[in-house]
Amino acid sequence: NAGVMQNPRHLVRRRGQEARLRCSPMKGHSHVYWYRQLPEEGLKFMVYLQKENIIDESGMPKERFSAEFPKEGPSILRIQQVVRGDSAAYFCASSPPSQYSGNTIYFGEGSWLTVV
Amino acid sequence: GDSVTQMEGPVTLSEEAFLTINCTYTATGYPSLFWYVQYPGEGLQLLLKATKADDKGSNKGFEATYRKETTSFHLEKGSVQVSDSAVYFCALLPGYSSASKIIFGSGTRLSIRP
C-alpha cells in the first residue's frame, strides 16, 4: 500500500511564477491536509479538503494561494506569483473518512519550494 | 482553542543517555495525541500515538503516556543513539469533530553526541 505521494519533491521558481504542488493520498483516504514548514520552524496548518470540498481553509493566505481536491486525480496546492517568502517545505497528509477521533494522519515526504 | 506546547530545543545529549522531551496540551474533549519525527531533509514519520487517557504509545524504544490529569504526553527513551538525532513534534487531533486538523507543537531538535 503506497503512502502519501507528493511531487515534485523539489521545485525552483523565479519570483512571479506559479508553483503547483501535487498530493495523492493513501489508498482509501479521502481527506487531505496541507501544511507549510518554513526553514527551522514548525508545521503550520494551511487547508483541509475532502473530495470536491474545502472543509477548513483557515490557515491559507488570503491571496495567491489556492487548493483543490477534485473527484479524480491528486490534490493540488497552487501558489501564484511566488515571492521569496513562499520558500518552504509543503507537506501533504491524508486520513481515512471516519468519525473516529483516533484516526492517524499520514504525511508525505514533502515538496521543497525554492523561490529565486 | 486547542494547542500543543513542547520543550524548546535544541537538546544535546551523549549517546546512551536518558531522553525526556516534554509536551503539554490544551484541548476540548478527548483528543488523540501523537509524536512525529523528522530526520534532516525528510518528511514527518509517525513515531507513536495514544488515543485515550492512560494509553501508552511505544515504538523503537520511545514511549509516551497520555496523562489527562496533567494534560501531558512526554516522550521518553532510556538510551538514545546517534541515529535518533532529528526534530520531534508533539501533536494532537481534536476529538470533538471529524472535521478537525492535527495541531503541532513547534518541534524540538535533538542532537546526540557519539
XYZ file of N, CA and C in Angstrom, chain A residues 9 33 35 37 40-43 45 48 55-56 58 91 98-105 107-109 112, chain B residues 30 32 34 36 38 41-44 46 49 51 89 93-95 98-106 109:
156
model
N 9.330 16.705 -5.586
C 9.997 16.764 -4.295
C 10.721 18.093 -4.112
N -4.793 17.084 3.877
C -4.380 18.271 4.614
C -3.085 18.798 3.991
N 0.178 21.371 4.927
C 0.896 22.111 5.956
C 2.125 22.763 5.322
N 6.026 24.325 6.238
C 7.101 24.409 7.217
C 8.159 25.361 6.688
N 13.606 26.006 9.649
C 13.867 25.977 11.093
C 12.621 26.276 11.927
N 11.448 26.049 11.384
C 10.217 26.292 12.135
C 9.343 25.042 12.142
N 8.255 25.113 12.894
C 7.320 24.002 12.964
C 6.358 24.005 11.799
N 5.381 23.112 11.870
C 4.403 22.987 10.794
C 3.186 23.846 11.064
N -0.656 24.662 9.785
C -1.795 24.184 9.015
C -2.190 25.206 7.954
N -7.665 22.006 4.748
C -8.143 20.634 4.919
C -9.239 20.423 3.878
N -12.939 21.902 3.556
C -13.541 21.825 4.884
C -13.073 22.967 5.763
N -11.781 23.263 5.710
C -11.207 24.286 6.588
C -10.032 24.911 5.866
N -8.659 27.880 7.046
C -8.329 28.982 7.952
C -6.841 29.334 7.958
N 3.980 20.141 3.113
C 3.671 18.746 3.411
C 2.187 18.484 3.224
N -13.807 8.948 8.501
C -14.383 8.272 9.653
C -14.684 9.294 10.729
N -15.690 9.004 11.547
C -15.982 9.860 12.684
C -15.076 9.544 13.865
N -14.288 8.487 13.749
C -13.470 8.053 14.875
C -12.318 9.015 15.084
N -12.214 9.549 16.284
C -11.209 10.572 16.519
C -9.813 10.007 16.615
N -9.680 8.696 16.695
C -8.351 8.112 16.824
C -7.644 7.872 15.517
N -8.237 8.306 14.418
C -7.574 8.105 13.133
C -6.221 8.784 13.105
N -5.274 8.120 12.479
C -3.955 8.685 12.322
C -3.865 9.406 10.994
N -3.142 10.491 10.975
C -2.873 11.232 9.755
C -1.470 10.873 9.301
N 1.765 11.445 6.655
C 2.362 12.511 5.881
C 3.141 11.985 4.686
N 3.172 12.823 3.642
C 4.056 12.572 2.522
C 5.456 13.070 2.838
N 6.361 12.888 1.863
C 7.755 13.261 2.044
C 7.990 14.768 1.901
N 9.750 20.640 -1.514
C 10.553 21.792 -1.099
C 10.548 22.826 -2.214
N -11.675 14.920 24.204
C -10.684 13.850 24.332
C -9.891 13.706 23.043
N -6.749 12.784 20.433
C -5.704 11.790 20.224
C -4.371 12.532 20.209
N -0.025 12.438 19.482
C 0.959 11.834 18.590
C 2.348 12.422 18.838
N 5.611 12.792 16.200
C 6.169 12.602 14.868
C 7.660 12.928 14.928
N 11.099 13.941 12.433
C 11.537 14.424 11.119
C 13.056 14.384 11.064
N 16.076 16.773 6.076
C 15.723 16.708 4.661
C 14.596 15.763 4.317
N 13.908 15.256 5.329
C 12.840 14.294 5.072
C 11.506 14.789 5.596
N 10.468 14.008 5.316
C 9.135 14.331 5.804
C 8.920 13.836 7.218
N 7.684 13.960 7.670
C 7.349 13.530 9.029
C 6.961 12.063 9.045
N 5.306 9.115 11.578
C 4.631 8.868 12.849
C 5.523 7.991 13.713
N 1.568 6.915 19.012
C 0.337 7.642 19.279
C -0.394 7.019 20.459
N -4.637 7.206 22.007
C -5.951 7.737 21.678
C -6.844 7.974 22.881
N 8.168 16.258 16.925
C 6.974 17.092 17.022
C 5.894 16.361 17.813
N -4.888 15.613 17.730
C -6.033 15.631 16.828
C -7.269 15.768 17.698
N -7.981 16.904 17.613
C -9.144 17.112 18.482
C -10.148 15.977 18.349
N -10.827 15.697 19.447
C -11.732 14.566 19.432
C -13.187 14.924 19.235
N -15.089 15.196 13.355
C -14.285 14.556 12.308
C -13.676 15.588 11.376
N -14.206 16.796 11.396
C -13.665 17.853 10.529
C -12.602 18.611 11.297
N -11.582 17.901 11.742
C -10.569 18.501 12.593
C -9.209 18.357 11.969
N -8.342 19.314 12.248
C -6.990 19.262 11.750
C -6.045 18.916 12.886
N -4.947 18.268 12.553
C -3.947 17.942 13.559
C -3.172 19.210 13.887
N -2.921 19.419 15.170
C -2.252 20.628 15.643
C -0.891 20.243 16.187
N 0.156 20.933 15.716
C 1.520 20.576 16.069
C 2.117 21.542 17.084
N 3.012 21.003 17.899
C 3.908 21.847 18.666
C 4.990 22.388 17.755
N 5.857 23.207 18.307
C 6.855 23.900 17.498
C 8.060 23.021 17.152
N 14.481 20.042 18.489
C 15.620 19.448 17.772
C 16.496 18.686 18.768
